Every structure is written in structure tokens, then in C-alpha cells.
């Protein structure tokens, strides 16, 4: 597997870092490619993000992970919704136009905020991907079930794969399952028992983070093959 460090221009004066993981067996065309965005409190070097992207490439799917501008500036507060969407749009254009290969299907994945923003853009028609993968969806503020971020999900019309931990304070499992039952688009849910918002498990379970990440990659690969590699 090859990793390329990239710079993607968001505007004339602003750019972000990205890393492209390319399968070892290089081709001019692949069945699918995956772009992955980080969450509000981390960046593209987050262990889950890196393991997921590398896992996609090892399975034969080019994978691009990237930073949002505020992380490039080493700021804590996320960018505005407008800036987050501009970044996703620029990354999508780059993925479509700048490489020496093509993909038959483009999938947007994201940890928490990164996945939420992608799904909002899909619902609004400003991001033309063919699948969404949520590495922990921020359904509501921590412990607050009065503000459910689900309205746009009912307008999404492409296949979605959700990963959710049963200890996730930002995604109550009962509420999530109720939301999923009301979606019109195809969806699948992989429940990480005792996982928190980042899929960390209690030490008593004796499951390593790499094992958890491997399971997530395996599930995502199977979903891509079943959904798109027909």
C-alpha cells in the first residue's frame, strides 16, 4: 500500500492536508473509493480514521482522509458549517479529478461531525456521493435527548452504514434505531457492544482497539462489496 501526502485547496488562499492510501495492486479504475473526514475533537491522524482508511486501501479501495481548516490552524473550535461544507466539496472534486485512477463508486465516510456534515450535504444535493459510512453518528448533544439531529437523514436517498457503540453518550441506541426504522434509504447498523463514541471498550472486555478497528473495516468492506461491487 502506498500513502501520498497531499495538499487540497479549499479556496485560492486556503488549503488543507490530506493523505491518500492506494491499494498495492495499482489499477486505472477501482470498484469504489472512500473519502473520510474526522470528528470535531480530532484530526485525520486519529487512530480510528487512519486505521479505517488504511483498511479500505488494503481491501482494494483507494482511501483519502483529510483535515478541516481549523485543524490545519491548530484551533480547537470547529469551522462554520459553511466552511466544513466547502472543505468536503473541495475534497470531493479533488478525488474525482486529480488522480491517475478513477473509481466506479464514491463513498463518503466520517467520524461524528465529519459524517454528519457529509450527510447534510447529500440531503441538500450538494455532495454527489453514492454511499455514506458513519463512524459514530452525533445524533444529539452528550446526554441531551431533546435535540435530535435526524431531520436531514430522511431526505438522504443513498445507502448508509452506521457504526454505533452502546455506551455512546452522543447516540442513544433506542433513539437511533427508531430513526433508522423511519428512513427511506437502504441502511445497515453495526452495534459495537460497550463501545463509546470512539468505540473504546472497557478493559474488562479484553478487546484491543486494533481488533475493534479491524472489525469495523471488515464490516465496511463487506457492505461495499454487497452494495456496490455487483
PDB file of N, CA and C in Angstrom, residues 19 36-54 65-67 71 110-112 135-136 196-200 209 213 216:
ATOM      1  N   UNK A  19      -4.199  12.676   3.151  1.00  0.00           N
ATOM      2  CA  UNK A  19      -3.373  11.501   2.881  1.00  0.00           C
ATOM      3  C   UNK A  19      -4.193  10.528   2.049  1.00  0.00           C
ATOM      4  N   UNK A  36     -12.704  10.076   3.859  1.00  0.00           N
ATOM      5  CA  UNK A  36     -13.044  10.023   5.279  1.00  0.00           C
ATOM      6  C   UNK A  36     -12.675  11.318   5.985  1.00  0.00           C
ATOM      7  N   UNK A  37     -13.652  11.889   6.696  1.00  0.00           N
ATOM      8  CA  UNK A  37     -13.458  13.121   7.455  1.00  0.00           C
ATOM      9  C   UNK A  37     -13.409  12.827   8.948  1.00  0.00           C
ATOM     10  N   UNK A  38     -12.666  13.638   9.666  1.00  0.00           N
ATOM     11  CA  UNK A  38     -12.525  13.448  11.113  1.00  0.00           C
ATOM     12  C   UNK A  38     -13.673  14.097  11.882  1.00  0.00           C
ATOM     13  N   UNK A  39     -13.685  13.880  13.197  1.00  0.00           N
ATOM     14  CA  UNK A  39     -14.684  14.469  14.066  1.00  0.00           C
ATOM     15  C   UNK A  39     -14.228  15.803  14.628  1.00  0.00           C
ATOM     16  N   UNK A  40     -15.074  16.411  15.447  1.00  0.00           N
ATOM     17  CA  UNK A  40     -14.800  17.752  15.956  1.00  0.00           C
ATOM     18  C   UNK A  40     -13.554  17.808  16.835  1.00  0.00           C
ATOM     19  N   UNK A  41     -13.309  16.770  17.609  1.00  0.00           N
ATOM     20  CA  UNK A  41     -12.223  16.810  18.571  1.00  0.00           C
ATOM     21  C   UNK A  41     -10.951  16.107  18.136  1.00  0.00           C
ATOM     22  N   UNK A  42     -10.849  15.711  16.892  1.00  0.00           N
ATOM     23  CA  UNK A  42      -9.641  15.028  16.421  1.00  0.00           C
ATOM     24  C   UNK A  42      -9.274  15.494  15.021  1.00  0.00           C
ATOM     25  N   UNK A  43      -8.361  14.816  14.366  1.00  0.00           N
ATOM     26  CA  UNK A  43      -7.975  15.182  13.010  1.00  0.00           C
ATOM     27  C   UNK A  43      -7.744  13.915  12.193  1.00  0.00           C
ATOM     28  N   UNK A  44      -7.180  14.046  11.012  1.00  0.00           N
ATOM     29  CA  UNK A  44      -7.049  12.892  10.125  1.00  0.00           C
ATOM     30  C   UNK A  44      -6.033  11.868  10.624  1.00  0.00           C
ATOM     31  N   UNK A  45      -5.226  12.228  11.641  1.00  0.00           N
ATOM     32  CA  UNK A  45      -4.271  11.285  12.209  1.00  0.00           C
ATOM     33  C   UNK A  45      -4.876  10.487  13.362  1.00  0.00           C
ATOM     34  N   UNK A  46      -6.134  10.725  13.669  1.00  0.00           N
ATOM     35  CA  UNK A  46      -6.825   9.934  14.680  1.00  0.00           C
ATOM     36  C   UNK A  46      -6.680   8.446  14.360  1.00  0.00           C
ATOM     37  N   UNK A  47      -6.451   7.636  15.384  1.00  0.00           N
ATOM     38  CA  UNK A  47      -6.157   6.217  15.157  1.00  0.00           C
ATOM     39  C   UNK A  47      -7.275   5.500  14.407  1.00  0.00           C
ATOM     40  N   UNK A  48      -8.513   5.803  14.744  1.00  0.00           N
ATOM     41  CA  UNK A  48      -9.645   5.168  14.054  1.00  0.00           C
ATOM     42  C   UNK A  48      -9.677   5.581  12.589  1.00  0.00           C
ATOM     43  N   UNK A  49      -9.519   6.882  12.329  1.00  0.00           N
ATOM     44  CA  UNK A  49      -9.557   7.391  10.955  1.00  0.00           C
ATOM     45  C   UNK A  49      -8.440   6.759  10.124  1.00  0.00           C
ATOM     46  N   UNK A  50      -7.237   6.734  10.685  1.00  0.00           N
ATOM     47  CA  UNK A  50      -6.091   6.172   9.958  1.00  0.00           C
ATOM     48  C   UNK A  50      -6.269   4.682   9.713  1.00  0.00           C
ATOM     49  N   UNK A  51      -6.721   3.952  10.732  1.00  0.00           N
ATOM     50  CA  UNK A  51      -6.920   2.509  10.582  1.00  0.00           C
ATOM     51  C   UNK A  51      -8.010   2.204   9.568  1.00  0.00           C
ATOM     52  N   UNK A  52      -9.047   3.018   9.577  1.00  0.00           N
ATOM     53  CA  UNK A  52     -10.152   2.806   8.635  1.00  0.00           C
ATOM     54  C   UNK A  52      -9.691   3.049   7.204  1.00  0.00           C
ATOM     55  N   UNK A  53      -9.015   4.162   6.970  1.00  0.00           N
ATOM     56  CA  UNK A  53      -8.556   4.489   5.617  1.00  0.00           C
ATOM     57  C   UNK A  53      -7.555   3.454   5.109  1.00  0.00           C
ATOM     58  N   UNK A  54      -6.599   3.088   5.948  1.00  0.00           N
ATOM     59  CA  UNK A  54      -5.619   2.089   5.538  1.00  0.00           C
ATOM     60  C   UNK A  54      -6.288   0.747   5.276  1.00  0.00           C
ATOM     61  N   UNK A  65      -8.105  10.528   3.423  1.00  0.00           N
ATOM     62  CA  UNK A  65      -8.506  11.172   4.682  1.00  0.00           C
ATOM     63  C   UNK A  65      -7.930  12.573   4.699  1.00  0.00           C
ATOM     64  N   UNK A  66      -8.636  13.496   5.349  1.00  0.00           N
ATOM     65  CA  UNK A  66      -8.237  14.903   5.253  1.00  0.00           C
ATOM     66  C   UNK A  66      -8.591  15.669   6.525  1.00  0.00           C
ATOM     67  N   UNK A  67      -7.960  16.820   6.668  1.00  0.00           N
ATOM     68  CA  UNK A  67      -8.246  17.731   7.772  1.00  0.00           C
ATOM     69  C   UNK A  67      -9.228  18.805   7.343  1.00  0.00           C
ATOM     70  N   UNK A  71      -8.281  22.527  11.990  1.00  0.00           N
ATOM     71  CA  UNK A  71      -7.225  21.645  12.485  1.00  0.00           C
ATOM     72  C   UNK A  71      -5.877  21.988  11.854  1.00  0.00           C
ATOM     73  N   UNK A 110     -17.251   9.329   7.682  1.00  0.00           N
ATOM     74  CA  UNK A 110     -16.859  10.362   8.626  1.00  0.00           C
ATOM     75  C   UNK A 110     -17.048   9.949  10.063  1.00  0.00           C
ATOM     76  N   UNK A 111     -16.144  10.441  10.894  1.00  0.00           N
ATOM     77  CA  UNK A 111     -16.273  10.275  12.334  1.00  0.00           C
ATOM     78  C   UNK A 111     -17.121  11.422  12.865  1.00  0.00           C
ATOM     79  N   UNK A 112     -18.244  11.115  13.475  1.00  0.00           N
ATOM     80  CA  UNK A 112     -19.082  12.099  14.151  1.00  0.00           C
ATOM     81  C   UNK A 112     -19.395  13.299  13.248  1.00  0.00           C
ATOM     82  N   UNK A 135     -18.942   6.648  11.217  1.00  0.00           N
ATOM     83  CA  UNK A 135     -18.114   6.053  12.265  1.00  0.00           C
ATOM     84  C   UNK A 135     -18.482   6.703  13.599  1.00  0.00           C
ATOM     85  N   UNK A 136     -19.707   6.468  14.030  1.00  0.00           N
ATOM     86  CA  UNK A 136     -20.243   7.115  15.221  1.00  0.00           C
ATOM     87  C   UNK A 136     -20.993   8.365  14.806  1.00  0.00           C
ATOM     88  N   UNK A 196     -17.897   3.283  23.243  1.00  0.00           N
ATOM     89  CA  UNK A 196     -18.305   4.670  23.431  1.00  0.00           C
ATOM     90  C   UNK A 196     -18.327   5.380  22.070  1.00  0.00           C
ATOM     91  N   UNK A 197     -18.316   6.697  22.069  1.00  0.00           N
ATOM     92  CA  UNK A 197     -18.446   7.434  20.808  1.00  0.00           C
ATOM     93  C   UNK A 197     -17.272   7.192  19.861  1.00  0.00           C
ATOM     94  N   UNK A 198     -16.133   6.786  20.417  1.00  0.00           N
ATOM     95  CA  UNK A 198     -14.956   6.472  19.593  1.00  0.00           C
ATOM     96  C   UNK A 198     -14.682   4.979  19.550  1.00  0.00           C
ATOM     97  N   UNK A 199     -15.657   4.199  20.027  1.00  0.00           N
ATOM     98  CA  UNK A 199     -15.583   2.732  20.030  1.00  0.00           C
ATOM     99  C   UNK A 199     -14.521   2.189  20.974  1.00  0.00           C
ATOM    100  N   UNK A 200     -14.190   2.949  22.008  1.00  0.00           N
ATOM    101  CA  UNK A 200     -13.328   2.429  23.058  1.00  0.00           C
ATOM    102  C   UNK A 200     -14.154   1.494  23.937  1.00  0.00           C
ATOM    103  N   UNK A 209      -8.024  -2.116  20.751  1.00  0.00           N
ATOM    104  CA  UNK A 209      -8.550  -1.135  19.801  1.00  0.00           C
ATOM    105  C   UNK A 209      -8.332  -1.604  18.370  1.00  0.00           C
ATOM    106  N   UNK A 213     -11.128  -1.857  15.497  1.00  0.00           N
ATOM    107  CA  UNK A 213     -10.989  -1.174  14.211  1.00  0.00           C
ATOM    108  C   UNK A 213     -11.002  -2.181  13.064  1.00  0.00           C
ATOM    109  N   UNK A 216     -14.527  -3.083  12.309  1.00  0.00           N
ATOM    110  CA  UNK A 216     -15.212  -2.012  11.590  1.00  0.00           C
ATOM    111  C   UNK A 216     -14.819  -2.033  10.115  1.00  0.00           C
TER     112      UNK A 216
END
